[in-house]
mmCIF file of C-alpha atoms and ligand atoms in Angstrom:
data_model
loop_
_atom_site.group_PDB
_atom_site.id
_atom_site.type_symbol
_atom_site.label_atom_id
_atom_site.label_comp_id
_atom_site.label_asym_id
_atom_site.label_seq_id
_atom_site.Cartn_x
_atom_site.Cartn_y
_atom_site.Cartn_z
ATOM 1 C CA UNK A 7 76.618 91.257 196.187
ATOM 2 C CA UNK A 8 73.400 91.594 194.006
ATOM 3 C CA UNK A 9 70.787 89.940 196.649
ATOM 4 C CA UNK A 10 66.987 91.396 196.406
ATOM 5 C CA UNK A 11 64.785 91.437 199.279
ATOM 6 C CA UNK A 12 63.464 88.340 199.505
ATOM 7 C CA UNK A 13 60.034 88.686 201.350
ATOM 8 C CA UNK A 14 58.274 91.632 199.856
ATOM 9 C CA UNK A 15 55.906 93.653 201.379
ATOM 10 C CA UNK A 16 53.854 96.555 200.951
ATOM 11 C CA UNK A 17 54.801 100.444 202.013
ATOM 12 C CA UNK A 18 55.518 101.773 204.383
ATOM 13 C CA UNK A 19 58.782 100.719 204.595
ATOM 14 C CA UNK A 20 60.215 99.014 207.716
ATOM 15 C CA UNK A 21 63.511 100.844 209.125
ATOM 16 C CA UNK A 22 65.748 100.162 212.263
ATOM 17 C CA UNK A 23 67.602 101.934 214.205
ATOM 18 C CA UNK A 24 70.275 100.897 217.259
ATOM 19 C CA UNK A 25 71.758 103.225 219.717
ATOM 20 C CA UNK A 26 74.119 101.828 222.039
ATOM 21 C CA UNK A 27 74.151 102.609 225.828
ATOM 22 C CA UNK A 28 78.125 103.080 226.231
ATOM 23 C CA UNK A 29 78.314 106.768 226.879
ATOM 24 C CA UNK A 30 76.286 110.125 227.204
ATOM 25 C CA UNK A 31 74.383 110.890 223.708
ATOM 26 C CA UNK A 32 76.003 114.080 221.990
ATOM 27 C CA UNK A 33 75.159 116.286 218.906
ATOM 28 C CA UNK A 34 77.245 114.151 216.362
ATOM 29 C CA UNK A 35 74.124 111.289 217.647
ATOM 30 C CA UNK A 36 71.394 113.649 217.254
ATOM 31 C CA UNK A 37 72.249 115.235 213.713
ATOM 32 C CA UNK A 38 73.440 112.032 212.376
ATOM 33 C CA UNK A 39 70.843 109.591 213.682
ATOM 34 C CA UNK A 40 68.362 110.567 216.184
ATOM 35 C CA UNK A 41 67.010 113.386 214.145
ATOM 36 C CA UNK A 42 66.910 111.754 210.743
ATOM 37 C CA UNK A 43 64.970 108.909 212.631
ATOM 38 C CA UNK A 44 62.225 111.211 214.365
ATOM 39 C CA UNK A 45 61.974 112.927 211.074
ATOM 40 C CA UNK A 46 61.259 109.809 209.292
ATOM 41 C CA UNK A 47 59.074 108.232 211.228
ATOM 42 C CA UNK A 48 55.818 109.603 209.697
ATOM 43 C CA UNK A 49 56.700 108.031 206.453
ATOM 44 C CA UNK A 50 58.412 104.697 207.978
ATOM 45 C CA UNK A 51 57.912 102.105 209.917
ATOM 46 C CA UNK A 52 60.255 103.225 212.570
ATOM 47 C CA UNK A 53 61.755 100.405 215.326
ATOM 48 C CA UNK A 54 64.465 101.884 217.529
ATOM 49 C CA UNK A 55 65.934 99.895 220.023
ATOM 50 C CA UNK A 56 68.563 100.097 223.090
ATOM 51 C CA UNK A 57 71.604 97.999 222.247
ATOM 52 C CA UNK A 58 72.270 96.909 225.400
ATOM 53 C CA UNK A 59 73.555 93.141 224.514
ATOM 54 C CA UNK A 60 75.852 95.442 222.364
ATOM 55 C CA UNK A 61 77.261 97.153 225.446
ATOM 56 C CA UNK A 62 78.716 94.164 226.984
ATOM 57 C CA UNK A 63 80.787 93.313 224.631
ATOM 58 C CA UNK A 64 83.307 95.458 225.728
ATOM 59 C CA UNK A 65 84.469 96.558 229.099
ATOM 60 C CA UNK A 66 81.181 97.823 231.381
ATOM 61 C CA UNK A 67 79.941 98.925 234.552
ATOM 62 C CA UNK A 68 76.877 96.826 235.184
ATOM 63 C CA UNK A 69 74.899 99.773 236.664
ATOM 64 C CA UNK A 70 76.181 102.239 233.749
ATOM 65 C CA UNK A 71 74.722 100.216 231.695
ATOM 66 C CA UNK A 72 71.202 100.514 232.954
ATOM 67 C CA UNK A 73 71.336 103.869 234.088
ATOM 68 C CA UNK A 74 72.551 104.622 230.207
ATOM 69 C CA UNK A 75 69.997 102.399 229.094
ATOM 70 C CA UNK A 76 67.177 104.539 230.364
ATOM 71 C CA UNK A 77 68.834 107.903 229.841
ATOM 72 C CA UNK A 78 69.188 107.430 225.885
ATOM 73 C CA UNK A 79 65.559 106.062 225.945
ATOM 74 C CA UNK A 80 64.539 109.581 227.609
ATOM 75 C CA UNK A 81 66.460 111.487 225.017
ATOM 76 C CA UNK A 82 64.952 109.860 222.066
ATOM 77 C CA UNK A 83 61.635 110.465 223.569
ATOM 78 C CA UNK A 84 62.439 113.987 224.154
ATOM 79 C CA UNK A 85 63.961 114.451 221.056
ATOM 80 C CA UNK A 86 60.662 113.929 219.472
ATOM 81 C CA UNK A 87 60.108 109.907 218.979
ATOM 82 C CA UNK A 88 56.141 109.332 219.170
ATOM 83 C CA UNK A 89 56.296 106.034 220.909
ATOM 84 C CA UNK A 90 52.323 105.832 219.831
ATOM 85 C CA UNK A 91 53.842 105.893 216.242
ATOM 86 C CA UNK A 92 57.519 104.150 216.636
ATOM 87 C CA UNK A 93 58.558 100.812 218.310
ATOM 88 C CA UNK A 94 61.130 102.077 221.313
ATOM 89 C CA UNK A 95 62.404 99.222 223.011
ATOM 90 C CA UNK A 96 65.251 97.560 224.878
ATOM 91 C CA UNK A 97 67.322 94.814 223.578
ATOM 92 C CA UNK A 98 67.760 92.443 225.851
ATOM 93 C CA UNK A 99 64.100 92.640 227.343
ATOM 94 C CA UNK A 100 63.405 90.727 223.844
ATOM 95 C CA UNK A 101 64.761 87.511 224.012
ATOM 96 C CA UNK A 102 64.657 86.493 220.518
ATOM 97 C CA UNK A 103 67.261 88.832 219.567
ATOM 98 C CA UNK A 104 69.803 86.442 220.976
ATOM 99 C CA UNK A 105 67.517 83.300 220.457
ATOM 100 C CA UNK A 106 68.577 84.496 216.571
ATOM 101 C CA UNK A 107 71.824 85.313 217.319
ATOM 102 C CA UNK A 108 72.410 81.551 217.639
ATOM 103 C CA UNK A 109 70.897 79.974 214.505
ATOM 104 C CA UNK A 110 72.600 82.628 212.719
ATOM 105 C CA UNK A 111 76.236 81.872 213.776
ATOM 106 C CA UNK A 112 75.249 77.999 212.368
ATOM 107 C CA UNK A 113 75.093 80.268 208.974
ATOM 108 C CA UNK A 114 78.574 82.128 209.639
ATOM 109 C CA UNK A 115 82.075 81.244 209.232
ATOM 110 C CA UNK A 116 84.583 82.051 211.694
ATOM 111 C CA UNK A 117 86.394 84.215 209.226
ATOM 112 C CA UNK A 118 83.978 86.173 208.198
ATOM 113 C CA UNK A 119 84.095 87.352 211.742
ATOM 114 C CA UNK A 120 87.975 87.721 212.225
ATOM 115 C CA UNK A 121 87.367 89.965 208.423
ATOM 116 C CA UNK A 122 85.400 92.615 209.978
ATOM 117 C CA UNK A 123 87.328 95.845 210.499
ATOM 118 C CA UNK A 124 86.141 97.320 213.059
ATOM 119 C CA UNK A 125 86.908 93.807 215.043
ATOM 120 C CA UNK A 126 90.147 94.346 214.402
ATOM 121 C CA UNK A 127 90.884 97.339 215.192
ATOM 122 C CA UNK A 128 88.886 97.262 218.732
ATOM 123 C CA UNK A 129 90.961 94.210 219.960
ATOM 124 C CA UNK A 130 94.117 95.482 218.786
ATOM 125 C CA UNK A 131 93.451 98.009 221.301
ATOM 126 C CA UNK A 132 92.646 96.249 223.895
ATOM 127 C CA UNK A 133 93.571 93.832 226.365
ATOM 128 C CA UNK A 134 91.092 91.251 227.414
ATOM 129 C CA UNK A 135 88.705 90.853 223.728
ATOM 130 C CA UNK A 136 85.608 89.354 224.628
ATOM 131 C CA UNK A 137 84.641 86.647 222.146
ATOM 132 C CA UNK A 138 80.847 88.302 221.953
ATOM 133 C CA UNK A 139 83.233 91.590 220.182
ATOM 134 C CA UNK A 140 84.010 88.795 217.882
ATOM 135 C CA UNK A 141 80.110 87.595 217.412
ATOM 136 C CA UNK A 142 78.950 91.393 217.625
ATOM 137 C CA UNK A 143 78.189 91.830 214.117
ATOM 138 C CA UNK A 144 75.944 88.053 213.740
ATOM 139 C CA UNK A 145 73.633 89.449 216.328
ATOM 140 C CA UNK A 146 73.306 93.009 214.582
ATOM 141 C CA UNK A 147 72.339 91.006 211.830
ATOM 142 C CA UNK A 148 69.795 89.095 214.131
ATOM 143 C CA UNK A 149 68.684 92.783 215.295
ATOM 144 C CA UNK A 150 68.119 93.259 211.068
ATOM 145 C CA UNK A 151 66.716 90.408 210.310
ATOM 146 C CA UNK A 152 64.399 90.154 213.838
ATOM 147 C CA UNK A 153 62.240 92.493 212.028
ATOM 148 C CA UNK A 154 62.515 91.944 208.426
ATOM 149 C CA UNK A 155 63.950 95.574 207.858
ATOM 150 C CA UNK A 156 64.361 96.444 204.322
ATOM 151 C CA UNK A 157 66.052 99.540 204.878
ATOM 152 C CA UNK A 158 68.853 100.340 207.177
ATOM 153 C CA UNK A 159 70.391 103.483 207.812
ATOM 154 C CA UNK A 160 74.277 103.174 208.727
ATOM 155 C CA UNK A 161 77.256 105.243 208.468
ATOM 156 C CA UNK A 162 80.406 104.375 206.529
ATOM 157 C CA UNK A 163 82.009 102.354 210.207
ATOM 158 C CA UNK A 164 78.546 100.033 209.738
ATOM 159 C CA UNK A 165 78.720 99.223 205.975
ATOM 160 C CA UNK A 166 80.572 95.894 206.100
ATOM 161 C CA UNK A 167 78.645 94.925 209.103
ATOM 162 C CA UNK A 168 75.559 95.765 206.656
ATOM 163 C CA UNK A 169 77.108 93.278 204.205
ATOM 164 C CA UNK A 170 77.772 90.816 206.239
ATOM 165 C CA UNK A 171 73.892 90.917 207.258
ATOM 166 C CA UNK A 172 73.250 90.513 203.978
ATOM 167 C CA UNK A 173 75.693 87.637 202.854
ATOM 168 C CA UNK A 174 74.570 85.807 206.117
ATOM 169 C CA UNK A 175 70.655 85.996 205.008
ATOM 170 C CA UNK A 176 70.975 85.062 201.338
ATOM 171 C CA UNK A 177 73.328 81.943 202.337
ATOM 172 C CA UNK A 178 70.660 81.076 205.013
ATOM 173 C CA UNK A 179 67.890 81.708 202.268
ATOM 174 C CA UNK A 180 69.572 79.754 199.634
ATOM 175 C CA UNK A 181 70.624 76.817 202.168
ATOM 176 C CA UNK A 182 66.830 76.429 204.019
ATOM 177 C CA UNK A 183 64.401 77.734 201.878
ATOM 178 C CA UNK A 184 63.491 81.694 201.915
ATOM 179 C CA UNK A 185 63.112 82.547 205.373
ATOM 180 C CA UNK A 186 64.422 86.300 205.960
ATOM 181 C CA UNK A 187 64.176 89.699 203.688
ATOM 182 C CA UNK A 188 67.657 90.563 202.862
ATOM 183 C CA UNK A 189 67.995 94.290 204.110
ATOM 184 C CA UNK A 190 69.496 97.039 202.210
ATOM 185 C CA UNK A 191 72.107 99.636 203.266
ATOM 186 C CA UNK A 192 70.500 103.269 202.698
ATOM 187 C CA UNK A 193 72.803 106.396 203.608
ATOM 188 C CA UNK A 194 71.992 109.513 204.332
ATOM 189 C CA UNK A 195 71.972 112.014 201.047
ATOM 190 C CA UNK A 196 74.063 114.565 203.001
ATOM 191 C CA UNK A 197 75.650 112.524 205.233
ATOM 192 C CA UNK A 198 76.037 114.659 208.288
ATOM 193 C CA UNK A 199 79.417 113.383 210.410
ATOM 194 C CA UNK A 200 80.186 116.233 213.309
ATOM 195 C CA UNK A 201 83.604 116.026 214.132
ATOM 196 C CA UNK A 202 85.303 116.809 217.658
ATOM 197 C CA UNK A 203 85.848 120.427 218.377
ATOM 198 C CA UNK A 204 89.113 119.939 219.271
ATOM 199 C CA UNK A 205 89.888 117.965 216.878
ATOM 200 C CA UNK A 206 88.102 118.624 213.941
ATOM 201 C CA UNK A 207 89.990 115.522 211.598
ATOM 202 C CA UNK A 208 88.410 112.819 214.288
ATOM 203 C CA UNK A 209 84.785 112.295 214.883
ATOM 204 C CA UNK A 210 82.483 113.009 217.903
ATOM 205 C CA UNK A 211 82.242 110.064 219.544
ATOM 206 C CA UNK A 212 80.129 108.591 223.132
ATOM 207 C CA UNK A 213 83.668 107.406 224.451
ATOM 208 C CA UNK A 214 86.346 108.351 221.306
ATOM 209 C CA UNK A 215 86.659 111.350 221.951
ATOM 210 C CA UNK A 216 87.942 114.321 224.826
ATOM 211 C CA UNK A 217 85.134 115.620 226.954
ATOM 212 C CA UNK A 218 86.332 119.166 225.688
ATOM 213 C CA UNK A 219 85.456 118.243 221.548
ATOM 214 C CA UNK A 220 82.147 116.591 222.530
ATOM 215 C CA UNK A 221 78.909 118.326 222.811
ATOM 216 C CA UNK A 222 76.475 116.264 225.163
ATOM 217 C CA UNK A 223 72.768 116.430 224.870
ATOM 218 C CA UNK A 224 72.702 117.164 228.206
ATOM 219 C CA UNK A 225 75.848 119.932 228.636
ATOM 220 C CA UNK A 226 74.327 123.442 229.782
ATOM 221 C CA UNK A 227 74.667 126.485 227.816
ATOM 222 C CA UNK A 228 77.586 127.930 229.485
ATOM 223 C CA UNK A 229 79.360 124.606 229.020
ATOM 224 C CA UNK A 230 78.180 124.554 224.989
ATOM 225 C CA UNK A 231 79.166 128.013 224.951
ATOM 226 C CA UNK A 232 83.097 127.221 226.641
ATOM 227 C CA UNK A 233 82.912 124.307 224.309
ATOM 228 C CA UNK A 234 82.473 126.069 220.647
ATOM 229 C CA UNK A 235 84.597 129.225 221.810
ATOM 230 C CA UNK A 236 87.279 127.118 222.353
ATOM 231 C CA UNK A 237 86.719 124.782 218.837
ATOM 232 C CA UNK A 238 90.195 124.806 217.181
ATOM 233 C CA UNK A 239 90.096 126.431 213.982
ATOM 234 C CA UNK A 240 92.976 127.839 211.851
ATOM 235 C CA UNK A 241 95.478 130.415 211.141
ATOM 236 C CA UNK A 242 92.861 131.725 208.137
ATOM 237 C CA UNK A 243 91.676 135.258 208.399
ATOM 238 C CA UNK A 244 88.404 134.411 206.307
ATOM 239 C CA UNK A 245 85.391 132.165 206.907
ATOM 240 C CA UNK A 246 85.580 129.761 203.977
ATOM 241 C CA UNK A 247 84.101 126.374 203.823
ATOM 242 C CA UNK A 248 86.734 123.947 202.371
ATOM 243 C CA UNK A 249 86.460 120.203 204.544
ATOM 244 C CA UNK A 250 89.363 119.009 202.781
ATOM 245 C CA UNK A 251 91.895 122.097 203.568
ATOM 246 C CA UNK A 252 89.940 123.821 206.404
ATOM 247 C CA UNK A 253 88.302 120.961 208.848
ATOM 248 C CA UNK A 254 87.915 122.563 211.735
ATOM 249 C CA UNK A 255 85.750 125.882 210.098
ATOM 250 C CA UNK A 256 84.046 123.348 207.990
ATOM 251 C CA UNK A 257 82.982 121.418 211.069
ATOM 252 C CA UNK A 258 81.704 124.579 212.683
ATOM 253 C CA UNK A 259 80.106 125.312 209.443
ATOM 254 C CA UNK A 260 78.257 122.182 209.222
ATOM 255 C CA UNK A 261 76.938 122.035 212.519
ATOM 256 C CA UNK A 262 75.423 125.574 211.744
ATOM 257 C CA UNK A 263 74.301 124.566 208.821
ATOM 258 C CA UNK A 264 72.597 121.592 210.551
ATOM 259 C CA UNK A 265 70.764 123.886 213.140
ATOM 260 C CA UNK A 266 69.444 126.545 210.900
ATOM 261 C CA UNK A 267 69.074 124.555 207.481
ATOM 262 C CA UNK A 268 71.237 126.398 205.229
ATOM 263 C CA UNK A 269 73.848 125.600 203.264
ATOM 264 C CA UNK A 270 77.545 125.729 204.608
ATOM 265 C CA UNK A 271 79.161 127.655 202.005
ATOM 266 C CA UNK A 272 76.441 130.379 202.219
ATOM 267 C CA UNK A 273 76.570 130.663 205.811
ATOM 268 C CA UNK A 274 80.922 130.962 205.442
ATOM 269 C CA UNK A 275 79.867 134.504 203.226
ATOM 270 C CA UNK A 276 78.019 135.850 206.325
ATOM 271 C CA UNK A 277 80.815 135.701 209.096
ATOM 272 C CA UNK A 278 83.732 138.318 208.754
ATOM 273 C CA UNK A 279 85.661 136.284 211.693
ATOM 274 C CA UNK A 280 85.945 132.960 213.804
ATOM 275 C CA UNK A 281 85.072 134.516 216.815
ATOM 276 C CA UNK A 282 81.644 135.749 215.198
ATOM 277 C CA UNK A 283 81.145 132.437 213.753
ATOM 278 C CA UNK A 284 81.732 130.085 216.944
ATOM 279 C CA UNK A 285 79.114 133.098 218.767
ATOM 280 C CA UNK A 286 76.784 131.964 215.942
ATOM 281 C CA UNK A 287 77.098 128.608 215.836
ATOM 282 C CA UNK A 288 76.780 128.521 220.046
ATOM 283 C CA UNK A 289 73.736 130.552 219.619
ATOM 284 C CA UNK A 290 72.339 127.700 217.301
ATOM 285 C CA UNK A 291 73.128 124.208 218.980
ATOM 286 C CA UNK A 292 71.605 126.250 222.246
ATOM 287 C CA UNK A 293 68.411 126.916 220.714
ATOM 288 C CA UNK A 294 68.450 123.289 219.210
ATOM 289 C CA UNK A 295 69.113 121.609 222.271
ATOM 290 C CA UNK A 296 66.964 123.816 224.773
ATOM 291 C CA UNK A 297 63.586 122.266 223.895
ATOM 292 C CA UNK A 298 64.828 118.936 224.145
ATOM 293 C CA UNK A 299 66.724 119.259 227.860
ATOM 294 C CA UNK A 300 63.366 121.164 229.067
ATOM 295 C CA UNK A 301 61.311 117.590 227.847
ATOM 296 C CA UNK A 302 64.150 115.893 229.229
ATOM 297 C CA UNK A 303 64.028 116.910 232.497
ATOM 298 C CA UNK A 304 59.863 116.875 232.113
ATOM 299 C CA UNK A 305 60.386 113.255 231.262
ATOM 300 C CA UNK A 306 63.247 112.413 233.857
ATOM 301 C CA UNK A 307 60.406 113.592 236.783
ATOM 302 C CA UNK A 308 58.208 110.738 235.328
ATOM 303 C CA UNK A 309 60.622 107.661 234.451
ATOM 304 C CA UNK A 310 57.438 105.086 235.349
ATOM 305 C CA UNK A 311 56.849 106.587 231.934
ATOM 306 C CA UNK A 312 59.550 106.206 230.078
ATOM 307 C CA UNK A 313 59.514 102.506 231.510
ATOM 308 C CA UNK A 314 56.231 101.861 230.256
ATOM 309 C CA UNK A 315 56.889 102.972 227.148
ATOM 310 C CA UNK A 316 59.846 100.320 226.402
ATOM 311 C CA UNK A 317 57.985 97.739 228.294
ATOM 312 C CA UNK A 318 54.672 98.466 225.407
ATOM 313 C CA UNK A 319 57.600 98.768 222.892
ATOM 314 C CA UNK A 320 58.656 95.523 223.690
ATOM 315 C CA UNK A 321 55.746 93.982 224.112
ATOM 316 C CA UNK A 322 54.713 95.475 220.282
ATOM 317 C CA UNK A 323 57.918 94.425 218.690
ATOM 318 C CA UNK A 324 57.330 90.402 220.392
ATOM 319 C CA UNK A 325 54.505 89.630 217.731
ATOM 320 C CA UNK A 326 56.861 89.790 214.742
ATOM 321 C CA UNK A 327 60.160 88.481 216.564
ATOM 322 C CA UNK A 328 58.265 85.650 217.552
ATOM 323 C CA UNK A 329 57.117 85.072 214.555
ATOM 324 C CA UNK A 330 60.776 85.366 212.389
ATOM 325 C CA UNK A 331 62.582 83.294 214.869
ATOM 326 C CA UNK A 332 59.616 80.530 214.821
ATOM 327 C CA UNK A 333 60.476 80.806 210.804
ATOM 328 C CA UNK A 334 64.097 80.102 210.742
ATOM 329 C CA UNK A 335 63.889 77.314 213.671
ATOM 330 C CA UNK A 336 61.487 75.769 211.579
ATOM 331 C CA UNK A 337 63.894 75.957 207.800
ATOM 332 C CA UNK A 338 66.759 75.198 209.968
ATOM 333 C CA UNK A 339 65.255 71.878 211.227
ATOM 334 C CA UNK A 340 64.605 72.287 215.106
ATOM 335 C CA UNK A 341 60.129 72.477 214.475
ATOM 336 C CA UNK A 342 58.077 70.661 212.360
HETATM 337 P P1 AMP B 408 77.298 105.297 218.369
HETATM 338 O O1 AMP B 408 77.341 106.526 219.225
HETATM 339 O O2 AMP B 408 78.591 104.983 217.714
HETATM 340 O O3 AMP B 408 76.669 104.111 219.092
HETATM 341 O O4 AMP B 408 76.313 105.616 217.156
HETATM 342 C C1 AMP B 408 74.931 105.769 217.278
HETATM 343 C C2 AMP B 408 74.419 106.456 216.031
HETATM 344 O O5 AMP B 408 74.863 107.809 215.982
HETATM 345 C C3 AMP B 408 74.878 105.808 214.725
HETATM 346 O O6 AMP B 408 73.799 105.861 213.784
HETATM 347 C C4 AMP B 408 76.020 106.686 214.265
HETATM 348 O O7 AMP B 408 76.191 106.681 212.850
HETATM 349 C C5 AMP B 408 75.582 108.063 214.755
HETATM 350 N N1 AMP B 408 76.770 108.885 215.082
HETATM 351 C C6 AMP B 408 77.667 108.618 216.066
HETATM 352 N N2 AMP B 408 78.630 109.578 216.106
HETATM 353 C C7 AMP B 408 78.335 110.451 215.109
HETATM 354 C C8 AMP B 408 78.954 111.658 214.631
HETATM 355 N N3 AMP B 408 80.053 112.168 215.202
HETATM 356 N N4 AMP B 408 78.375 112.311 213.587
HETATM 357 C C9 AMP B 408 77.252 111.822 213.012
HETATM 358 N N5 AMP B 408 76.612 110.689 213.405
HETATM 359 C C10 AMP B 408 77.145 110.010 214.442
#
């Protein structure tokens, strides 16, 4: 696909970010997206949002879902978003993201759907698919195109959803006259992927993986601590960083590296042993995460807060949503 953004505007940059409320936030979330986000969002236009729609689509707990919902928001404040600088708001409390969702499945074909990968493996593996699993990727791409985001950050799982946005906004473009920008994939240059501790070949994931490989934002020290010591590793004598040969080291490695910005292979030359390593690498993701549990729990004694905040965010986030979806009911022929 060779599409160009089709609305142009000028810097900064517009970027989006979903987090989905299906589980507790861990460090693989933080390193790989919460942190690049808060980092960024000096020199972006930053709009994170709670995919809550997204959390129905598979099997939920109704109150999970809010209680989730709320929790993640908390973290990402703690974590460092400026809500007076970034748009922090829940899905579903704007309606036009499924209002979208509609007139863009009048620009889909049912195959494109069935194509997507990560479709098919879900509902392989389950019982009961919902048909919205099916439809989940046309309303990410009414998340995307909601806002006009030129740039979107996604992992390797997200990239054909990513094209799929793309393919579904340059057929609506070319079919009713240029109505959305056409967003561009942009990965990480170090793409940081923390796998599970105790098993270092599959990622860290909210519900993927054991309780025992998964470092939550919220886990104490001494539960961080049991967590690393026990990491599996190898039958190597030496700390070397090799991801292909060694995964479990190089995980350890990585996350170290992550904490104390330093490369991986120089940090491998200053342990002599695992044991000294996984002390090290405790050490670090303790320090990381202590300042953000103490503005956790500072924000968790306040949630009118936190509830204001998404309600402004919302309310901030309406003027251009309105605006997009007025745009494509109008090309698609429902307003004059
Ligand atoms: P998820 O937890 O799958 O809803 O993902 C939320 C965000 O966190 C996405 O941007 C993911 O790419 C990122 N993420 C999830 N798990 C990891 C991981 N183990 N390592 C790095 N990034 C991750």
């Amino acid at each position: 696909m060779t599409a160009t953004p089709t609305l142009t505007r000028t810097l900064p940059k517009r970027r989006l970010t979903g987090l989905k409320p299906t589980g507790h936030l861990h460090l693989g979330n933080l390193l790989g997206a919460i942190r690049p986000v808060v980092d960024a969002q000096y020199q972006a236009e930053t709009i994170v949002f709670l995919a809550d729609l997204h959390a129905l689509t598979v099997a939920h707990e109704p109150a999970r879902v809010r209680e989730l919902t709320l929790e993640q928001a908390t973290m990402l404040l703690a974590a460092g978003l400026d809500p007076d600088r970034a748009m922090l708001y829940v899905q579903s409390q704007l309606p036009e993201h499924t209002e979208l969702h509609f007139l863009l499945e009048c620009a889909t074909g049912v195959g494109e759907a069935q194509r997507m990968i990560q479709f098919r493996e879900q509902s392989t593996a389950q019982q009961h698919v919902r048909l919205s699993l099916l439809t989940y990727p046309v309303l990410m791409t009414a998340d995307i195109l909601l806002h006009d985001a030129e740039e979107v950050p996604v992992g390797e799982d997200q990239s054909q959803h990513l094209e799929l946005a793309r393919d579904v906004a340059t057929r609506f473009n070319a079919r009713y006259g240029e109505t959305f920008t056409v967003p561009r994939a942009v990965h990480p240059e170090v793409a940081t992927r923390v796998m599970e501790l105790s098993d270092p070949t599959s990622k860290m994931g909210k519900t993927t993986s054991s309780d025992a490989g998964t470092i939550f934002l919220l886990d104490p020290p001494d539960v961080i601590r049991r967590k690393v010591m026990r990491a599996v590793t190898d039958s190597g004598r030496t700390v070397v960083y090799d991801p292909q040969t060694r995964p479990g080291p190089a995980n350890l490695l990585e996350i170290l590296s992550a904490c104390v910005d330093a490369p991986p292979e120089v940090l491998a030359a200053e342990y002599s042993s695992y044991s000294k390593l996984k002390r090290a690498v405790a050490e670090a993701v303790e320090g990381l995460l202590r300042p953000i549990q103490l503005r956790h729990a500072e924000l968790t004694r306040d949630p009118g807060f936190v509830r204001r905040v998404l309600a402004e965010g919302a309310e901030r986030a309406r003027d251009n949503a309105t605006d997009t979806v007025h745009r494509a009911k109008r090309a698609i022929g429902l307003l004059t």
